[in-house]
CSV table of C-alpha atoms in Angstrom, one decimal:
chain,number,residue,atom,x,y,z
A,209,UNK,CA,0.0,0.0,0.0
A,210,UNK,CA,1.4,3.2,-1.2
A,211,UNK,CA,0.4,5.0,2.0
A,212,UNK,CA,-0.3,3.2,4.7
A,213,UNK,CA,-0.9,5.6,7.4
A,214,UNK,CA,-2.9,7.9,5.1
A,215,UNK,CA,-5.6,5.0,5.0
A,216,UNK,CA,-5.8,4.2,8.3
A,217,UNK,CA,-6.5,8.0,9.1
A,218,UNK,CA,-9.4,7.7,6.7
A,219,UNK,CA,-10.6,5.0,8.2
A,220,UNK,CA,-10.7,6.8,11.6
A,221,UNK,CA,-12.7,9.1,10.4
A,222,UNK,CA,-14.8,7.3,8.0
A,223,UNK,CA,-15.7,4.7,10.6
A,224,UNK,CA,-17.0,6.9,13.3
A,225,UNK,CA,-19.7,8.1,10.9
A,226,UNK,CA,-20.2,4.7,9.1
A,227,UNK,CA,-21.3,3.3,12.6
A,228,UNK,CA,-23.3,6.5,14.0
A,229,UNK,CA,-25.3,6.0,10.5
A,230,UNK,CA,-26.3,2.8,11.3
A,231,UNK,CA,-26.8,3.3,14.9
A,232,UNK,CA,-29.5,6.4,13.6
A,233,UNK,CA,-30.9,4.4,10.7
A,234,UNK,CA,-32.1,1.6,13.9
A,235,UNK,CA,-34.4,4.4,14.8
A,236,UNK,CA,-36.3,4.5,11.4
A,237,UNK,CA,-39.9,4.1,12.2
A,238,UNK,CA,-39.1,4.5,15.8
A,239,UNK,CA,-38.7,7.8,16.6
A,240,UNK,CA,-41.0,10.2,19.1
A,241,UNK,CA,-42.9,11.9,16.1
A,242,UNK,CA,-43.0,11.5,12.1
A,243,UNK,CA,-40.8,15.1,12.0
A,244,UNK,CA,-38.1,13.9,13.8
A,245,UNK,CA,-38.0,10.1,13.2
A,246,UNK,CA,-37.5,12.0,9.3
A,247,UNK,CA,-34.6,14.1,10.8
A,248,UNK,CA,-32.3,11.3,12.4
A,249,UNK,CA,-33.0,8.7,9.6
A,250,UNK,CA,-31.8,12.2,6.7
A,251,UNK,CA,-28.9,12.3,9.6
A,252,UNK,CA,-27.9,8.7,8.8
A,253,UNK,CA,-28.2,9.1,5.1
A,254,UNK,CA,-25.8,12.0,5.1
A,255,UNK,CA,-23.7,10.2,7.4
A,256,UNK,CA,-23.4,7.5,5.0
A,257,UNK,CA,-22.6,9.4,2.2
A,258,UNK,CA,-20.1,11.4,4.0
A,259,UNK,CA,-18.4,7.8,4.5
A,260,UNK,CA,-18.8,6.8,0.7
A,261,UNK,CA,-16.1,10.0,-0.6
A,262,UNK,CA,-13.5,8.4,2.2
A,263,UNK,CA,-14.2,5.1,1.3
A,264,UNK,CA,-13.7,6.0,-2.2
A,265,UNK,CA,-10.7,7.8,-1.7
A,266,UNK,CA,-9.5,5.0,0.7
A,267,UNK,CA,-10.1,2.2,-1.8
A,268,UNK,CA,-8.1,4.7,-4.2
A,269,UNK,CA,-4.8,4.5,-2.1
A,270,UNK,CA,-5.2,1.0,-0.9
A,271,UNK,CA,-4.6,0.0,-4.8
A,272,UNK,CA,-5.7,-3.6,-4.1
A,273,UNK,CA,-8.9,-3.7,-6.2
A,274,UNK,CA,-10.9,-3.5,-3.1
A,275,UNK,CA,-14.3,-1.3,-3.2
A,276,UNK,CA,-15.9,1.3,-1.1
A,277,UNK,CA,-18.6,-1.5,0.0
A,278,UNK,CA,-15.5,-3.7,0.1
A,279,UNK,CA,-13.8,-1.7,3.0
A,280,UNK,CA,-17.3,-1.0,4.6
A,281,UNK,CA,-18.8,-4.3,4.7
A,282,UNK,CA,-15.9,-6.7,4.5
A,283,UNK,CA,-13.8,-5.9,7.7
A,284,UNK,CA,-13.7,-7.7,10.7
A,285,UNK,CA,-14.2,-6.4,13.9
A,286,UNK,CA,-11.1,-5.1,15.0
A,287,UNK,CA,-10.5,-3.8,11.8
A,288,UNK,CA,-12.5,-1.0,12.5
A,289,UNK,CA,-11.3,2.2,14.1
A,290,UNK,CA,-14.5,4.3,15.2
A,291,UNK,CA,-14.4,5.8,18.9
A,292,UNK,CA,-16.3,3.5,21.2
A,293,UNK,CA,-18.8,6.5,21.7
A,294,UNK,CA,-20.8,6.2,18.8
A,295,UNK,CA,-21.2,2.5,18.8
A,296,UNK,CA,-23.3,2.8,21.6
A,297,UNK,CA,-26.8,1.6,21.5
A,298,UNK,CA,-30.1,3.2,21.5
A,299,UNK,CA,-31.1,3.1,25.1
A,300,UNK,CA,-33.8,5.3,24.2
A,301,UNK,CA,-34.2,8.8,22.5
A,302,UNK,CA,-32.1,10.8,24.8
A,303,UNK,CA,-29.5,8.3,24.8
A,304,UNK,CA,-29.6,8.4,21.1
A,305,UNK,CA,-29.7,12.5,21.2
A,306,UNK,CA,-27.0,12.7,23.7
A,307,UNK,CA,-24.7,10.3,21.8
A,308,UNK,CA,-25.5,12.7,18.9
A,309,UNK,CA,-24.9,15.7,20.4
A,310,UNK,CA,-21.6,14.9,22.4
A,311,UNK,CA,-20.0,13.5,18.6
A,312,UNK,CA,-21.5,16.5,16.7
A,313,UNK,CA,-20.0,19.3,18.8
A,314,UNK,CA,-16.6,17.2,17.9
A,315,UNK,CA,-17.6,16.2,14.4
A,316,UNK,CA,-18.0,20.0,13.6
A,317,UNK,CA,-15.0,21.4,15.0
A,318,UNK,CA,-12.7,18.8,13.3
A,319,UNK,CA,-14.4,19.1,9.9
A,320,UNK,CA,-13.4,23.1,10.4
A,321,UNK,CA,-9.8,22.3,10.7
A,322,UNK,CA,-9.9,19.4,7.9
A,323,UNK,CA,-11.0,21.9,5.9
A,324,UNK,CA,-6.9,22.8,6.0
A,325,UNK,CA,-5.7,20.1,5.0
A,326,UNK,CA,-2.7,20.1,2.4
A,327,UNK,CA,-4.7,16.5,1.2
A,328,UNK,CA,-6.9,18.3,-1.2
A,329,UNK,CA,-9.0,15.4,-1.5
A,330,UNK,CA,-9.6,15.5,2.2
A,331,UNK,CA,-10.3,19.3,2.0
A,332,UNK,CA,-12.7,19.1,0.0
A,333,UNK,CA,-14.7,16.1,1.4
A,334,UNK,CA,-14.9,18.2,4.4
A,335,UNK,CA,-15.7,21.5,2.8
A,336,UNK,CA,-19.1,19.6,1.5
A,337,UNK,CA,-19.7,17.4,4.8
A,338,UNK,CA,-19.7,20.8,7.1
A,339,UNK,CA,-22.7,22.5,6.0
A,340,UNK,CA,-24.6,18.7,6.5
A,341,UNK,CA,-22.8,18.3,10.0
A,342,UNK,CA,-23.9,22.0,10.9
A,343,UNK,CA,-27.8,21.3,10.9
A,344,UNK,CA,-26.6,17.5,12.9
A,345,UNK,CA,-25.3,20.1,15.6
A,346,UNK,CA,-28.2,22.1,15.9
A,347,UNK,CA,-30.6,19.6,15.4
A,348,UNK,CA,-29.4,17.8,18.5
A,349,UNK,CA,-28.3,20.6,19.9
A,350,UNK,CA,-32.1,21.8,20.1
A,351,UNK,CA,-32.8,18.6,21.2
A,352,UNK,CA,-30.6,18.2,24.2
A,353,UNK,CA,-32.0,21.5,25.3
A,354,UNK,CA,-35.8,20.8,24.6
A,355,UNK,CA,-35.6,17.3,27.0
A,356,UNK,CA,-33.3,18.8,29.7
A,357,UNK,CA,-35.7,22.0,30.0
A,358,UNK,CA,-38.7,20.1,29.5
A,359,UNK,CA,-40.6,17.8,32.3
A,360,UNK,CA,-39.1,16.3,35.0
A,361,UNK,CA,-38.9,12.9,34.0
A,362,UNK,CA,-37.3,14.4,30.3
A,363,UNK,CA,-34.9,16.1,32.2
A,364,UNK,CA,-33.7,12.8,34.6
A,365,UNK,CA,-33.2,10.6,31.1
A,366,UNK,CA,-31.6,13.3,29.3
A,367,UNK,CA,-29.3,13.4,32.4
A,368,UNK,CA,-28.9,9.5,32.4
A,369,UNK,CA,-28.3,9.6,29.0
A,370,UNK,CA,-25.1,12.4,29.6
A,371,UNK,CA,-23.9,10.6,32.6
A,372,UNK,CA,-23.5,7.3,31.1
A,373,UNK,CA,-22.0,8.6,27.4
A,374,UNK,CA,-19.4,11.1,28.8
A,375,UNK,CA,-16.8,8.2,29.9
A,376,UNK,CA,-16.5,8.0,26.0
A,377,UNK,CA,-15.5,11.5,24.9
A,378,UNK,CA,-12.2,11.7,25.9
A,379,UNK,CA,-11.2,9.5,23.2
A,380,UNK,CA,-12.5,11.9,20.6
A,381,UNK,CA,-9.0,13.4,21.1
A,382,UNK,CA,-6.9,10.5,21.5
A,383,UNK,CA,-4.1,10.0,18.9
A,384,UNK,CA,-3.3,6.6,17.1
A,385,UNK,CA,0.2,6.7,15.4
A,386,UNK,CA,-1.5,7.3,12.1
A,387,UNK,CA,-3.1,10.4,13.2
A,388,UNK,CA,0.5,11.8,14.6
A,389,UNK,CA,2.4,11.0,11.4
A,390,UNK,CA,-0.7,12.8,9.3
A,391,UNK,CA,-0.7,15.4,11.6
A,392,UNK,CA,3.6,16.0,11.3
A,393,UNK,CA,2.9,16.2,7.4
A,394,UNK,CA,0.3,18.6,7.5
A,395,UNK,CA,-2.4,16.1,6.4
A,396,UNK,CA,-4.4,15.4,9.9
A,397,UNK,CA,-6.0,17.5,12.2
A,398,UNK,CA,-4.4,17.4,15.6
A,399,UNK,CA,-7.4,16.8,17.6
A,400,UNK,CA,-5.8,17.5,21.3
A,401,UNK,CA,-6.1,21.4,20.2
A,402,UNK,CA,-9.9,20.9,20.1
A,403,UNK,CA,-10.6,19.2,23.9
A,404,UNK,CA,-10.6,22.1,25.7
A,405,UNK,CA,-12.9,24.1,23.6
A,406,UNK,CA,-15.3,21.0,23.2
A,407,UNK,CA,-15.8,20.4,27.0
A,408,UNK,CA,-16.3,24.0,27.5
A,409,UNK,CA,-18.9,24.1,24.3
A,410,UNK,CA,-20.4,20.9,25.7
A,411,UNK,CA,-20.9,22.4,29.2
A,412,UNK,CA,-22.1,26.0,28.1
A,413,UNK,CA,-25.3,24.2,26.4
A,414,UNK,CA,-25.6,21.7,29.1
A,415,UNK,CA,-26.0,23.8,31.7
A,416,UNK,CA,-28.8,25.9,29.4
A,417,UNK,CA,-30.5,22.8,29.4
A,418,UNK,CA,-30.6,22.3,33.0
A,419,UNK,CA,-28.5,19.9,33.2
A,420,UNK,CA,-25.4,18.2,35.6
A,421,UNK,CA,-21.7,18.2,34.0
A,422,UNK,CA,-20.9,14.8,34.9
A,423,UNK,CA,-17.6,15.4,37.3
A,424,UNK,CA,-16.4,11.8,36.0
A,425,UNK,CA,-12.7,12.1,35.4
A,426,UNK,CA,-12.9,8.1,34.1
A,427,UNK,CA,-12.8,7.4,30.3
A,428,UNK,CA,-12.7,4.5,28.4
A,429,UNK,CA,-10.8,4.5,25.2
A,430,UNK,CA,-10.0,1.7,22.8
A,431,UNK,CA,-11.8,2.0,19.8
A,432,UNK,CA,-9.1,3.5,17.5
A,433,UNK,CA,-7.2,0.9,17.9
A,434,UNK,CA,-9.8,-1.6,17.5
A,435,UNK,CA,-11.0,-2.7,20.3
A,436,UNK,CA,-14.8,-2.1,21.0
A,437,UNK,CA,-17.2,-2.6,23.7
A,438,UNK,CA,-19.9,-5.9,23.1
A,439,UNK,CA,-22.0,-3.6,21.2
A,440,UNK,CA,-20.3,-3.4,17.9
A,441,UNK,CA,-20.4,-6.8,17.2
A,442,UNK,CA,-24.0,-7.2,17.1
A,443,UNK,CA,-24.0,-3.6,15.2
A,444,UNK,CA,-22.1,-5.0,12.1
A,445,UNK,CA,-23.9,-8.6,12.3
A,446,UNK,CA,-26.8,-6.5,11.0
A,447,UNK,CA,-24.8,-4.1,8.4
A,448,UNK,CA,-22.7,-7.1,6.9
A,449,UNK,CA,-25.5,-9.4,7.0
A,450,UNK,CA,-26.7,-9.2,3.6
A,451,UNK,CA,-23.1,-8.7,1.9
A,452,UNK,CA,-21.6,-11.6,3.4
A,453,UNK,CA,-25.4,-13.6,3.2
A,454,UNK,CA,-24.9,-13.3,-0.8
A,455,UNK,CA,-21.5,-12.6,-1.7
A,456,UNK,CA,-20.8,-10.1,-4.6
A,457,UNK,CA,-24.4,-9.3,-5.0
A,458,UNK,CA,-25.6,-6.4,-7.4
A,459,UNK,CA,-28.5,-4.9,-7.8
């Protein structure tokens, strides 16, 4: 592979929103009213074809005659390098929107600095993903503040929800090998310049909503390097399943 490093930053990317899709597209039909049950399952589409230009560009440098759906469908658990936060699973709606909101505010800021990258390929995938990930923000922004401000028993899940998801955003700024050496050539976005700027975001709007900072100093990390909580595997049992039920199938 002609640039190793180069496609396992992709993939670090590509995966987080590969695996939030699906995770969003579970709630079709599911969600608390037509309106929004439409917004998270548009979420999930743009999520996915976010992940289609990387995996395009990834199957590019890989040079191996491996596809887009190739490297989507065809890994193996560990081969994947999302953060473990979104892989978690729809508890119910404010565990969905807090999982949402706590990788947005992230998402949003990293696409601004990907923006710069001397990989003009990477530039301008995020150039075109930011204006979709700016309505993700809001939207769950909005919604984060709607269930903390609303009734009291909105308010204690949307809590729940932010207590049990916040000993997974540390990793958001974690840095695998790959990200350091794209970083040194200009390529990556050097994520530990956005924590302290997130947490302080994240905590602005939480405590608008009404809501407790969780004072939790205990993260989990692992999922960059592949290793993932119990959750995943079920996660890509049902987004393989039909690839690997009838191998090389077309429509």
């Amino acid at each position: 592979m002609k640039n190793k490093n180069l496609y396992k930053y992709i993939l670090g990317i590509a995966d987080n929103s590969l695996i939030l899709g699906q995770r969003l597209g579970e709630l079709c039909g599911h969600g608390p009213s037509l309106e929004t049950d439409i917004a998270c399952t548009n979420i999930s589409l743009d999520l996915f074809g976010q992940v289609r230009s990387y995996f395009q560009y990834a199957a590019k440098i890989a040079g191996d005659k491996r596809t887009e759906d190739d490297i989507a469908m065809l890994r193996k658990e560990r081969e994947y390098k999302n953060v473990l936060l979104v892989e978690q699973p729809n508890t119910n709606f404010a565990y969905s929107i807090g999982r949402q909101f706590l990788f947005d505010v992230y998402h949003l800021a990293f696409l601004a600095e990907l923006q710069k990258s001397t990989d003009l390929t990477l530039s301008a995938i995020a150039n075109k993903c930011i204006k979709e990930v700016s309505y993700h923000e809001r939207f769950s922004s909005d919604w984060v503040k709607r269930l903390g401000d609303g009734t009291e028993t909105s308010n204690q899940k949307m809590q729940d929800a932010i207590d049990a998801l916040w000993t997974y955003t540390d990793e958001l700024f974690h840095q695998t090998e790959a990200d350091k050496t794209m970083v040194a050539e200009g390529i990556g976005v050097d994520v530990t310049k956005l924590k302290e700027n997130y947490y302080k975001q994240v905590s602005l709007l939480l405590e608008e909503a009404n809501l407790q900072i969780p004072e939790s100093k205990w993260f989990q990390k692992g999922g960059k390097e592949g290793i993932h909580t119990e959750h995943l595997g079920y996660l890509l049992s049902d987004l393989q399943y039909m690839q690997r039920t009838y191998p090389n199938m077309e429509w």
